[in-house]
Coordinates of C-alpha atoms in Angstrom, one line a residue:
X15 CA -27.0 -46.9 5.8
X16 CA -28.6 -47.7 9.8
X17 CA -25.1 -47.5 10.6
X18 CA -24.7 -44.3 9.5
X19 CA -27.8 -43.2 10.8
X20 CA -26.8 -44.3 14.2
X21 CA -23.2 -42.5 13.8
X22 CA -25.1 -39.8 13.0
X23 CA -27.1 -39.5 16.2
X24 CA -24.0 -40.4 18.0
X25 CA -22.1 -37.7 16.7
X26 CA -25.7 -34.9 17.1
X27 CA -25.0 -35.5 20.7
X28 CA -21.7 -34.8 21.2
X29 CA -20.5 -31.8 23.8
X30 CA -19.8 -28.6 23.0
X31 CA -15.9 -29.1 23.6
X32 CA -16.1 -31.6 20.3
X33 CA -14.8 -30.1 17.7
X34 CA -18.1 -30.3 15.3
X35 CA -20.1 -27.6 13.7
X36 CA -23.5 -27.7 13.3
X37 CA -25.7 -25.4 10.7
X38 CA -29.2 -25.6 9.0
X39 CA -28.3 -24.5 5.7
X40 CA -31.8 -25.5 4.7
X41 CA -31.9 -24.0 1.4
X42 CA -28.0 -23.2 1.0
X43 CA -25.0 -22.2 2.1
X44 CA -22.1 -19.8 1.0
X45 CA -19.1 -21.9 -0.1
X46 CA -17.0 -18.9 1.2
X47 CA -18.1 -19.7 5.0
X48 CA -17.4 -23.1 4.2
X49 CA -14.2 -22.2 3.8
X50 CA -14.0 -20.4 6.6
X51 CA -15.3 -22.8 8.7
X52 CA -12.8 -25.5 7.4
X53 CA -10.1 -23.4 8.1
X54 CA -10.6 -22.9 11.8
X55 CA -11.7 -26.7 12.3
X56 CA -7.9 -27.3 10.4
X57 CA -6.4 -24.8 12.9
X58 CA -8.1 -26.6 16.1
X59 CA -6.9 -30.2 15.3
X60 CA -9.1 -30.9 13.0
X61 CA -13.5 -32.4 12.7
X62 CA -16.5 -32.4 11.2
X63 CA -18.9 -29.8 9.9
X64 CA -22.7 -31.0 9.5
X65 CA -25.2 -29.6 6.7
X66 CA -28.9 -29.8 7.8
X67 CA -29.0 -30.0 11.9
X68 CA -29.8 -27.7 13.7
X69 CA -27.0 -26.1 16.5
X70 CA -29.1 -26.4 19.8
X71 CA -29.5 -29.2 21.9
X72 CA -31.7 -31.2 21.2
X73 CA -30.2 -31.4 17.6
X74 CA -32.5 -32.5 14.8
X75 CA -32.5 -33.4 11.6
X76 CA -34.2 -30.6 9.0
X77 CA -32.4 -31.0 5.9
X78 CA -30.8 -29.0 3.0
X79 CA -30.5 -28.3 -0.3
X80 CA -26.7 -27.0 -0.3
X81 CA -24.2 -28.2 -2.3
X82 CA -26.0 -30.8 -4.9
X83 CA -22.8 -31.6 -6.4
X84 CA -20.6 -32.7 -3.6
X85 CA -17.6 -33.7 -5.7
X86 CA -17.4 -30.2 -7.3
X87 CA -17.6 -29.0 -3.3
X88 CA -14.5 -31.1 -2.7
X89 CA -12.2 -30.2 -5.4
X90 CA -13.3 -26.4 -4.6
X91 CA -12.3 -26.9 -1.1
X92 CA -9.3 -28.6 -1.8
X93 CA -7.9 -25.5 -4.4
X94 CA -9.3 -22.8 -1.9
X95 CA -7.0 -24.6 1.1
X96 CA -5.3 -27.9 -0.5
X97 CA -6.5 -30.2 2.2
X98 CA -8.0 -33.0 1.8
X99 CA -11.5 -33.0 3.3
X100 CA -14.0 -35.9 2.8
X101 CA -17.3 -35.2 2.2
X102 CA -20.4 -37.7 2.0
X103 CA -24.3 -37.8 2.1
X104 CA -26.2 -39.1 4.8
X105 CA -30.4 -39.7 3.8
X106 CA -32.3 -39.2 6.8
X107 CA -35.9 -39.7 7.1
X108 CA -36.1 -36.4 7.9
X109 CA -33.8 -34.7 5.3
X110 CA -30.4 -34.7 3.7
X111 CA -27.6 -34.2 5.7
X112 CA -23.8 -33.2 4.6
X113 CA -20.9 -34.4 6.6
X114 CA -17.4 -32.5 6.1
X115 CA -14.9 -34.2 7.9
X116 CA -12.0 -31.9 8.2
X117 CA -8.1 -32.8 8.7
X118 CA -5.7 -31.3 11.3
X119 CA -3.3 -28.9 10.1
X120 CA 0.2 -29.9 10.1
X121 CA 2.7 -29.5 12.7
X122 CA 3.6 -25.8 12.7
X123 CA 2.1 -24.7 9.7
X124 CA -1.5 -22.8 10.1
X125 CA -4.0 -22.8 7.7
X126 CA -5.1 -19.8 5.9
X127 CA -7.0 -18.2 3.2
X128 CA -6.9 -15.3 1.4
X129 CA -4.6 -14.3 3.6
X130 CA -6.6 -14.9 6.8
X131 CA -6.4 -17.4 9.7
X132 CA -9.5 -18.5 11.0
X133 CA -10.6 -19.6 14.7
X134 CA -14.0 -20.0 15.9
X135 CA -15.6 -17.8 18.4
X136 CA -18.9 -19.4 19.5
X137 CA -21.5 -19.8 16.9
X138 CA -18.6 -17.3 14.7
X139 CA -15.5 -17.4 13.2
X140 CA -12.7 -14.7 13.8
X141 CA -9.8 -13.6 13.1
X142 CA -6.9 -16.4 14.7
X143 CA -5.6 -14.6 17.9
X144 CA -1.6 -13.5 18.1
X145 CA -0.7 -15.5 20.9
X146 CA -2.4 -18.1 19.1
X147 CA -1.0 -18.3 15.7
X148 CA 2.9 -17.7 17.2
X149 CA 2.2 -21.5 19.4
X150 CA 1.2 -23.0 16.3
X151 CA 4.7 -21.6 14.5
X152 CA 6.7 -22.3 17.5
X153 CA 5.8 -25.8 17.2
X154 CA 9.0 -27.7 16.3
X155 CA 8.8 -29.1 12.7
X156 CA 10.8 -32.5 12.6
X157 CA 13.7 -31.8 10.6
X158 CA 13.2 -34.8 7.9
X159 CA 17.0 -34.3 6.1
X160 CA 18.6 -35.3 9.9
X161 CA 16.4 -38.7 10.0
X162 CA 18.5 -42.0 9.3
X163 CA 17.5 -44.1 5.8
X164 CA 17.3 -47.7 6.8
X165 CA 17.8 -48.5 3.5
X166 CA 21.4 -46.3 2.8
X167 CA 24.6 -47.4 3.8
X168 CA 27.8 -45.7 3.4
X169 CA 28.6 -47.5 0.0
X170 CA 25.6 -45.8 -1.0
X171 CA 27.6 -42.1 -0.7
X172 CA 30.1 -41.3 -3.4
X173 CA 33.8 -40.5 -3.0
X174 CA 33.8 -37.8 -5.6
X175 CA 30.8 -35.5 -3.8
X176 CA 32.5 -36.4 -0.3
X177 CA 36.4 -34.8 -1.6
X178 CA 34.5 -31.8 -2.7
X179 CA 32.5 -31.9 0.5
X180 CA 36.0 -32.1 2.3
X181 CA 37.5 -29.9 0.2
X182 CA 35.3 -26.8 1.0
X183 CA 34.8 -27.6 4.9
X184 CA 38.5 -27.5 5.4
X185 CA 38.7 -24.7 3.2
X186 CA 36.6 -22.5 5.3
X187 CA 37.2 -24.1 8.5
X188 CA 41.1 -23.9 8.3
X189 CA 41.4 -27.0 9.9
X190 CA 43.9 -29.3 7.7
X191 CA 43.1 -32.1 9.7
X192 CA 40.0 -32.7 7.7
X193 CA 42.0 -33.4 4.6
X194 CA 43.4 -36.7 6.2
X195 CA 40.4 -37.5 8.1
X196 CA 38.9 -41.3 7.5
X197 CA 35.4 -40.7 5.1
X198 CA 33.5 -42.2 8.7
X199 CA 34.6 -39.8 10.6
X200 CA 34.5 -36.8 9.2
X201 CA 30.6 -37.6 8.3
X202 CA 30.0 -38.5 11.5
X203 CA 31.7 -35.1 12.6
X204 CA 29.4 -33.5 10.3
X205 CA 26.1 -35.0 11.4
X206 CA 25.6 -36.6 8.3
X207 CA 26.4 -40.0 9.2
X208 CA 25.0 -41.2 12.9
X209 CA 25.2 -44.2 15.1
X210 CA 22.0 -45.1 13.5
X211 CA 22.7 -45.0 9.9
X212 CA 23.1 -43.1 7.0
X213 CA 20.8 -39.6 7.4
X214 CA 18.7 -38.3 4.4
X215 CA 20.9 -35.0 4.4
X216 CA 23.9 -37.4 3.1
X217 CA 21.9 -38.7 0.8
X218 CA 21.1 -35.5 -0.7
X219 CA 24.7 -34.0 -0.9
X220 CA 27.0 -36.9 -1.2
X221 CA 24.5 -40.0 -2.7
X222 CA 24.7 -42.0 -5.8
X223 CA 22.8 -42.0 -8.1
X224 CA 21.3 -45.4 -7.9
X225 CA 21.0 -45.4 -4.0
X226 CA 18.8 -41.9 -4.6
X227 CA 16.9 -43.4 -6.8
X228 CA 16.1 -46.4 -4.5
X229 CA 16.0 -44.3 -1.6
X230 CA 14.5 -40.7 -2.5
X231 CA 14.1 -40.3 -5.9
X232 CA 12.7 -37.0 -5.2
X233 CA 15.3 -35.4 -4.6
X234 CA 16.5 -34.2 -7.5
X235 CA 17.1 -31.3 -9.9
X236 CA 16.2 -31.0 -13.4
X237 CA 17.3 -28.1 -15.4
X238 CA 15.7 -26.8 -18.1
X239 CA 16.2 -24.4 -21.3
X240 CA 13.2 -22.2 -22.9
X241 CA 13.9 -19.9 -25.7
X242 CA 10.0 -18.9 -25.1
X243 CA 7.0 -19.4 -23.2
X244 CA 5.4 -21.5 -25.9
X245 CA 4.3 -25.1 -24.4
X246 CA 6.0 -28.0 -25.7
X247 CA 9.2 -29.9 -25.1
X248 CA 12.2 -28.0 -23.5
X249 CA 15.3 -26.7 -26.0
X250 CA 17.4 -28.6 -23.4
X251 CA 16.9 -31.0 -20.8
X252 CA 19.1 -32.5 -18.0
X253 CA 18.1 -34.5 -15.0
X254 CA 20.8 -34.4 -11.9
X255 CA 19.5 -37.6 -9.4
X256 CA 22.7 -37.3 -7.6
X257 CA 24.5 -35.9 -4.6
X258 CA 24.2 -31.9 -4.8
X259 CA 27.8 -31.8 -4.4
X260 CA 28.4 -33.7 -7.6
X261 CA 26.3 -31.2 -10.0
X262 CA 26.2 -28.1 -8.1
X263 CA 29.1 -26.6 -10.6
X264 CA 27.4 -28.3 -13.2
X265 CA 24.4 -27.1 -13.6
X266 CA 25.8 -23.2 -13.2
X267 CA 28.1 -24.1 -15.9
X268 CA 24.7 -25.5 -18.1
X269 CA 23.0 -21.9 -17.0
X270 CA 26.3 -19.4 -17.6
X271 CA 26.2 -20.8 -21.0
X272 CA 23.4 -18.6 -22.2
X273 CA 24.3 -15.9 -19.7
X274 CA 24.2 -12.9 -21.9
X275 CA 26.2 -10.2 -21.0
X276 CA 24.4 -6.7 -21.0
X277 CA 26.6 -3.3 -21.5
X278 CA 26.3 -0.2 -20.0
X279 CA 28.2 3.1 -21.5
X280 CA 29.1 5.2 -18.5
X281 CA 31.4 8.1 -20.6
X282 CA 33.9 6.1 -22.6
X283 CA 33.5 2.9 -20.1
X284 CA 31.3 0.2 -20.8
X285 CA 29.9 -1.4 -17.8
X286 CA 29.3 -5.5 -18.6
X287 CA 26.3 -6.6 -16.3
X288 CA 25.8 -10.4 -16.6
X289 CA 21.9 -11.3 -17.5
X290 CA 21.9 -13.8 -14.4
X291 CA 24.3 -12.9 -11.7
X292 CA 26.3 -16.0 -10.2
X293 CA 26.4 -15.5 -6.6
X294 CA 22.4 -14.6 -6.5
X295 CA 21.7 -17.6 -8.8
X296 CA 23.6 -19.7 -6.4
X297 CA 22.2 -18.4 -3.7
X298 CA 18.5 -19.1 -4.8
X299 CA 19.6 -23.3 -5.9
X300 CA 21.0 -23.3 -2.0
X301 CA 17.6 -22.3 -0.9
X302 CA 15.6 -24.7 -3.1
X303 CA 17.9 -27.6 -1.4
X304 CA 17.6 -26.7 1.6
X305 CA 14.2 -25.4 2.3
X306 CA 12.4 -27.3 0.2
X307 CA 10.0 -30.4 1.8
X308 CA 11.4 -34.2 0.7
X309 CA 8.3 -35.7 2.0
X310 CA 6.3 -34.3 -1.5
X311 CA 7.3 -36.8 -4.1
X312 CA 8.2 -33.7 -6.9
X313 CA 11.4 -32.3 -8.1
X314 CA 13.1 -29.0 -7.8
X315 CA 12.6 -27.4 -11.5
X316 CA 15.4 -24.6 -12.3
X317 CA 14.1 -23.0 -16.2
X318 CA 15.7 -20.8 -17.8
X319 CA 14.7 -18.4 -20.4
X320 CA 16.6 -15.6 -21.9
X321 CA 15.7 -12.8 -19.8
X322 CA 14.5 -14.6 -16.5
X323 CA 15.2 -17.9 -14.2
X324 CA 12.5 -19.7 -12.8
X325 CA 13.5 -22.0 -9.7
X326 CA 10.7 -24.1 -8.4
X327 CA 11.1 -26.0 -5.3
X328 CA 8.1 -28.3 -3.5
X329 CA 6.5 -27.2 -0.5
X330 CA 5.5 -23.6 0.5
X331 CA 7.3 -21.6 2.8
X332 CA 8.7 -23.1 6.1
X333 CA 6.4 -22.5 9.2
X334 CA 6.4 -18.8 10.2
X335 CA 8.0 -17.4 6.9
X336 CA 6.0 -15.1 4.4
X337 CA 6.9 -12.8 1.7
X338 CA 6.5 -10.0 4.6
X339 CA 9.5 -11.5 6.9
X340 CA 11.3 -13.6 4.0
X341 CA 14.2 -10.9 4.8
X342 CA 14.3 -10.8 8.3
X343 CA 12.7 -14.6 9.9
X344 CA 15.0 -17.8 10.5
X345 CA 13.3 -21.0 10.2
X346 CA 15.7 -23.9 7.8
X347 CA 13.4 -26.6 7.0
X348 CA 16.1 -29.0 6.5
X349 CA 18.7 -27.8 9.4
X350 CA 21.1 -30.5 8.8
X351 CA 21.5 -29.6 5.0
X352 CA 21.7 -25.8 5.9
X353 CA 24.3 -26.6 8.6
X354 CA 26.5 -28.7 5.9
X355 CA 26.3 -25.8 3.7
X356 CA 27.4 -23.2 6.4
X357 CA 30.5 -25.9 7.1
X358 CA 31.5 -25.6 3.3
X359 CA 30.7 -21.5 3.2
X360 CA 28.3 -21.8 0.7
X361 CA 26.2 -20.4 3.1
X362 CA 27.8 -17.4 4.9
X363 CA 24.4 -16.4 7.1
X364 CA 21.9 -18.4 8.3
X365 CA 18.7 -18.3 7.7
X366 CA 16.5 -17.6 4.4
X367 CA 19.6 -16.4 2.4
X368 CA 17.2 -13.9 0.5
X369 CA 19.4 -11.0 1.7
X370 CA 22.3 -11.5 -1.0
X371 CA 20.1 -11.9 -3.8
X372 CA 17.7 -9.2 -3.3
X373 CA 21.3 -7.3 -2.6
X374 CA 22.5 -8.6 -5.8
X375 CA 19.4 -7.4 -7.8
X376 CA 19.5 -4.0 -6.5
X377 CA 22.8 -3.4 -6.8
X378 CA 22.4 -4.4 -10.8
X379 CA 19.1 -2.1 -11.1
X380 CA 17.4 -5.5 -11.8
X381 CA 13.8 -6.2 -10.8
X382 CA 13.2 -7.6 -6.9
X383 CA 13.5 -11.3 -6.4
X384 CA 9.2 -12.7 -7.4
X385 CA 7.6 -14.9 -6.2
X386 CA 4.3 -14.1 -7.6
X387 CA 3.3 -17.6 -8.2
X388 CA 4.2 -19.1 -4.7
X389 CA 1.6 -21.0 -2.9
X390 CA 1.1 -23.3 0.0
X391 CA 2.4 -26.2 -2.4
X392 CA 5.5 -24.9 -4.2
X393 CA 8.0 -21.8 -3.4
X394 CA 8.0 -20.2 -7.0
X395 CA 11.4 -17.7 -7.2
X396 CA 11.7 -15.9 -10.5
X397 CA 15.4 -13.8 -10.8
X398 CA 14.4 -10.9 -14.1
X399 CA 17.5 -10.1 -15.7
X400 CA 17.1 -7.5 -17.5
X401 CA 18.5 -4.3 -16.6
X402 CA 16.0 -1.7 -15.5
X403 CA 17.9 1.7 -15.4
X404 CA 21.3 2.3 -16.7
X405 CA 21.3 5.8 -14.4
X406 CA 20.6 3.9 -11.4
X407 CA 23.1 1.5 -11.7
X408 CA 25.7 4.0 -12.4
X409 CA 24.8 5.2 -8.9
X410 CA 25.8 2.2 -7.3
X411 CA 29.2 2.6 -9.3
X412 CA 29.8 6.3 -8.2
X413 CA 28.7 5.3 -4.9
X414 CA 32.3 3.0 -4.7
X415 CA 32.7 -0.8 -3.3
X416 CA 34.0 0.3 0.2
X417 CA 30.9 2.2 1.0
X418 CA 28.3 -0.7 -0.4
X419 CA 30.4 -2.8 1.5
X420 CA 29.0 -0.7 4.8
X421 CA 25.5 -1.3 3.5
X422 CA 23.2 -3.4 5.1
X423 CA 20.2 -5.0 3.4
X424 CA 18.0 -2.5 4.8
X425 CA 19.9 0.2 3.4
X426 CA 19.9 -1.5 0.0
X427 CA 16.1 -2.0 -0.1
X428 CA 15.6 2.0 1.0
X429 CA 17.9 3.8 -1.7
X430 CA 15.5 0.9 -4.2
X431 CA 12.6 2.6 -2.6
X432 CA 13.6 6.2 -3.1
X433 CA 14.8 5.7 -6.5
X434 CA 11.6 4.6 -7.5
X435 CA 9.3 7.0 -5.4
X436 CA 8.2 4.2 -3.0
X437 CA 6.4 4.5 0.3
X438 CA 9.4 4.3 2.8
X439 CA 7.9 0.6 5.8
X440 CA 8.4 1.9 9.2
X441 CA 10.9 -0.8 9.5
X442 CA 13.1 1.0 7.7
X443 CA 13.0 4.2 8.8
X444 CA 15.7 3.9 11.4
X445 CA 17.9 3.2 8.1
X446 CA 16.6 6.2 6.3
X447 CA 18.1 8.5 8.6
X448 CA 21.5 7.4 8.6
X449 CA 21.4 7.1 4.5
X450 CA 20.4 10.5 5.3
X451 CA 23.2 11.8 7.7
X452 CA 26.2 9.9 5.5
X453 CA 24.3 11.9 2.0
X454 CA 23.2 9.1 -0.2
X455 CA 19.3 10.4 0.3
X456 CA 18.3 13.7 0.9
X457 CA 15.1 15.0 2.6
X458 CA 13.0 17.7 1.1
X459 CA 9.7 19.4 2.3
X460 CA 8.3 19.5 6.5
X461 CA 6.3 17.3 8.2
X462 CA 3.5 15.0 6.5
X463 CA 4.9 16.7 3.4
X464 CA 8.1 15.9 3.4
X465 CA 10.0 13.4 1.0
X466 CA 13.0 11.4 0.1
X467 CA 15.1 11.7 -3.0
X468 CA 18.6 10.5 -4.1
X469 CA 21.3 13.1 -3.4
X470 CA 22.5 15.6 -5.2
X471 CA 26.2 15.0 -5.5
X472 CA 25.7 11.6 -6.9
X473 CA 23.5 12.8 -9.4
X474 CA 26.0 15.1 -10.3
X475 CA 28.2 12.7 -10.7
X476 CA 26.5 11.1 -13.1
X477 CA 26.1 14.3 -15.3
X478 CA 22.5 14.5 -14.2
X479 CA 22.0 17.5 -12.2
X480 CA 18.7 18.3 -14.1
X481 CA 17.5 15.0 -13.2
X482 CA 18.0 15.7 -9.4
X483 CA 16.0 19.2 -9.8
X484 CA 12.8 17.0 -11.5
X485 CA 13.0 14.4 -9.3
X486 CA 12.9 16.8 -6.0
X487 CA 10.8 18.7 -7.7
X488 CA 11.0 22.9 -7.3
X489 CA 11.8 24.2 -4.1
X490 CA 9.4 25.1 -1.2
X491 CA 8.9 28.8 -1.8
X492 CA 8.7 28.2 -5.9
X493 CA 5.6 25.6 -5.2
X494 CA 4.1 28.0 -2.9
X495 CA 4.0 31.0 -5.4
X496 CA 2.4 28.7 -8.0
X497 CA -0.5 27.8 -5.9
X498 CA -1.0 31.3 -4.8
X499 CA -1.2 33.0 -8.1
X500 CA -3.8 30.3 -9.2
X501 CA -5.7 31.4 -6.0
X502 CA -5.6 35.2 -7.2
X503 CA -6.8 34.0 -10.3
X504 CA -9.8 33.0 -9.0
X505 CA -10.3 35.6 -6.5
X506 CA -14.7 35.7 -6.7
X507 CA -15.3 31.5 -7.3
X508 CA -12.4 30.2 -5.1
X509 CA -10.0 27.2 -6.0
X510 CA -10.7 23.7 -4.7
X511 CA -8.5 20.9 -3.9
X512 CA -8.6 19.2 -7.7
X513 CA -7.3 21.9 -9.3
X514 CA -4.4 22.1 -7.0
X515 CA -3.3 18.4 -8.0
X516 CA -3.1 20.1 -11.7
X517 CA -0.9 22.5 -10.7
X518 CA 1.8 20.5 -8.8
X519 CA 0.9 16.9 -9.9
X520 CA 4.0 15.7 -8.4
X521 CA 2.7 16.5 -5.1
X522 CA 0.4 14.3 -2.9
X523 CA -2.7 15.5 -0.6
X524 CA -0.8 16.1 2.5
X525 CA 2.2 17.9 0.5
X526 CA -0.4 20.6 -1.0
X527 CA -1.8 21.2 1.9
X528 CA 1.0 21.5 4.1
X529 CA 2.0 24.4 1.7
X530 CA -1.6 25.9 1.6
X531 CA -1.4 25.9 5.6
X532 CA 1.7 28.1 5.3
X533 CA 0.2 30.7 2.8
X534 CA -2.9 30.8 5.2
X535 CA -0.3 31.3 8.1
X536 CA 1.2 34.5 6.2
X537 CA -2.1 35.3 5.7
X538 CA -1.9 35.3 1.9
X539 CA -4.9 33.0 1.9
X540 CA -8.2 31.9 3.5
X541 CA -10.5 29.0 3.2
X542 CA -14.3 28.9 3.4
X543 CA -16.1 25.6 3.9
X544 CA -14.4 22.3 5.1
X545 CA -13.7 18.9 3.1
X546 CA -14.4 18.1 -0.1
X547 CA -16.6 21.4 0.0
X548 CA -13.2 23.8 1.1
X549 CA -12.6 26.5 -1.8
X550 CA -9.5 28.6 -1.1
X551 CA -9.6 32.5 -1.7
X552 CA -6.9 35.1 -2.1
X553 CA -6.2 37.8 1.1
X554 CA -6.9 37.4 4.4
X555 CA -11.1 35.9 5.7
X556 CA -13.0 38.5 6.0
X557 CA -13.7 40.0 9.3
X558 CA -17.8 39.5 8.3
X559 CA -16.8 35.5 7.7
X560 CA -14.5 35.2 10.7

């Protein structure tokens, strides 16, 4: 323990530029600014926070009675943030003294919580600055699928997976002279084979099974079927430790088997919507391959359940990618996997390849692609598929295949948003308008009032025209009259805003008063008093009042 005690005093003179934290906490403190506190530490490279010194030179010790169960402290610390942080107990003569010591982030990946990324400011912590944050996501993450196996060698890779590998990258390519290409070469032309050896990304496509499982047992895919969410052992089971190429039809095949078909009755056609769309489904194992992080020692998990697929890959989002910019950020974690897929065209766009399943959802008038239960550990995609409204798929099918084909996923995501009644990002405005000017969406109302609504030819289309009318709601002038003859009905007490909410409860704040401003304008109306206090009277004020 003198050792200790002499670290101790070591580290209670350090510089301000160390990257220690010293507080008094005599009698306690908040596990929440702990938190905090760990979290900027993390950001900054990592260090130590101390429990019961004092901040100003000269340091000393005084004590404190904070956190009396220190392995509690640590597994709360490591669920708030999932880093490891040590934490021990030094007994000074003068008191007891806690010692977090706090790891470095990794490379191009900030730490957060709750949603906030802490720096520290002084004696504070605040908010993580811009320019900050974007140098720690700029940082270059090495890209662990393009490092060389010194254990792999090419009789670890297996003929079948690398024909099928051929196959499709001559295929989309065009180029016939991959068909008669010698196995070296053409891996070496794809970057999955290097001077240096065998990389991981071959491994992962084209290996064998025994070679993955002496290599990287990890990576590997196990399906499962659920006819519930009860606990217990799955309906069926199957474990693919193999080369993606040599399952990847496989295990669609295993999922298509239960892939109920759902029917829509559109006049005397039936519309057959499958419960799990291919292409989407695809799409979302693609993503788990590639995006996924091979240095965690767990599988990727694809369940399936009746009405939903669950497709759990390990490690969070890549550095710089959150549920805000899945659709519109870049940032492959495993870029020499991503570029073998783009080679075979199983990957037509780069990037997060959200864009054709949230496409495919829409389109099917299933719910958005959720990922409620993501975290910093695994990337949790759920596909529902179950079919939400029959009317708004119809839509899509009056709408016709050449004009969806013109539709970007912005557009997609907007005519989701209106049919639902959805607030309308600013990102997508730009959008908006031209759904407007080509009459998919239609605006109604002026200024902070105005709103967005699917068109009225394609509702009546659909045989629907009365759903158009309740869905826009009644027109400007009819909305107007109704508020005006509740204001004459109250012509000695006045009307306040509450009551106006009954009388159009489709409308919002900004919408009834955008129309009361225009019946004051015509001078039909006046108003006496101002906020929540404002009661609106028939006629013009009077000239007493004015």
């Amino acid at each position: 323990m003198s050792e200790r005690i002499e670290q101790l005093k070591t580290w209670m003179q350090a510089g301000e530029n160390e990257h220690f934290e010293f507080k008094e906490a005599r009698t306690s403190f908040e596990f929440e600014k702990l938190v905090g506190y760990c979290v900027a530490l993390a950001n900054e490279g990592g260090g130590r926070i101390f429990l019961g010194i004092t901040d100003k030179k000269p340091r000393r010790v005084v004590g404190t009675l904070a956190f009396r169960t220190l392995g509690r402290t640590k597994n709360g610390l490591m669920n708030a943030i999932h880093l490891r942080i040590d934490a021990e107990q030094i007994d000074h003569t003068d008191g007891r003294v806690l010692v977090f010591k706090v790891p470095s982030r990794p490379i191009g990946l900030p730490i957060q919580y709750k949603g906030q990324y802490f720096m520290r400011s002084g004696d504070s912590l605040v908010p993580m600055l811009p320019d900050v944050l974007k140098r720690i996501l700029d940082e270059a993450e090495p890209d662990y699928s393009a490092e060389v196996c010194d254990k792999a060698t090419l009789d670890d890779l297996d003929l079948n997976a690398i024909d099928i590998f051929r196959a499709r990258w001559a295929k989309k390519s065009g180029n016939e002279r991959l068909k008669g290409m010698a196995v070296e070469q053409l891996l070496s032309d794809a970057e999955l084979v290097t001077n240096d050896g065998v990389t991981n990304a071959a491994l992962v496509l084209l290996g064998k099974s025994d070679a993955l499982s002496r290599c990287l047992s990890q990576a590997e895919v196990i399906f499962e079927y659920r006819s519930s969410d009860a606990t217990g052992p799955a309906q069926q089971r199957h474990e693919f430790r193999l080369g993606f190429f040599s399952f990847y039809d496989e295990l669609w095949k295993l999922i298509n088997l239960r892939n109920d078909m759902q029917h829509s009755q559109d006049g005397l056609f039936i519309l057959d919507i499958p419960t799990f769309n291919e292409e989407a489904v695809r799409e979302a194992i693609l993503n788990a391959i590639s995006h996924r992080d091979y240095r965690l020692g767990s599988s990727v998990f694809v369940r399936q359940y009746p009405l939903r697929l669950e497709i759990v890959s390990p490690g969070g989002f890549p550095p710089g990618i959150s549920l805000a910019n899945i659709l519109w950020e870049q940032a492959p974690r495993n870029r020499r996997i991503a570029e073998a897929f783009g080679r075979c065209g199983l990957v037509e766009r780069s990037g997060q390849g959200m864009n054709r399943i949230f496409e495919t959802c829409i389109k099917e008038s299933k719910p958005r692609p959720d990922f409620t239960n993501t975290d910093s550990d695994h990337v949790w995609l759920t596909l529902h598929g179950n079919v939400t409204n029959q009317e708004f798929l119809r839509f899509f099918e009056k709408l016709g295949r050449e004009r969806l084909e013109t539709f970007s996923t912005s557009d997609f995501l907007l005519v989701d948003l209106v049919s639902r009644g959805q607030k309308i990002p600013d990102r997508l405005k730009d959008s908006l308008f031209r759904l407007v000017e080509i009459g998919v969406i239609e605006k109604t109302g002026r200024g902070r009032g105005s709103q967005y609504v699917l068109s009225r030819k394609f509702y009546k289309h659909l045989g629907k025209a009365g759903t158009y009318t309740r869905r826009k709601g009644l027109d400007r002038d009819t909305n107007k009259a109704l508020l005006l003859k509740h204001i004459e009905g109250s012509p000695d007490t006045g009307s306040r805003m509450e009551e106006f909410y009954q009388v159009l409860p489709s409308h919002n704040r900004g919408q009834i008063q955008s129309l009361l401003r225009e019946l004051r304008d015509e001078g039909k109306i006046h108003v006496q008093g101002k906020t929540r206090g404002a009661k609106w009277y028939p006629g013009q004020i009077p000239l007493g009042l004015q």
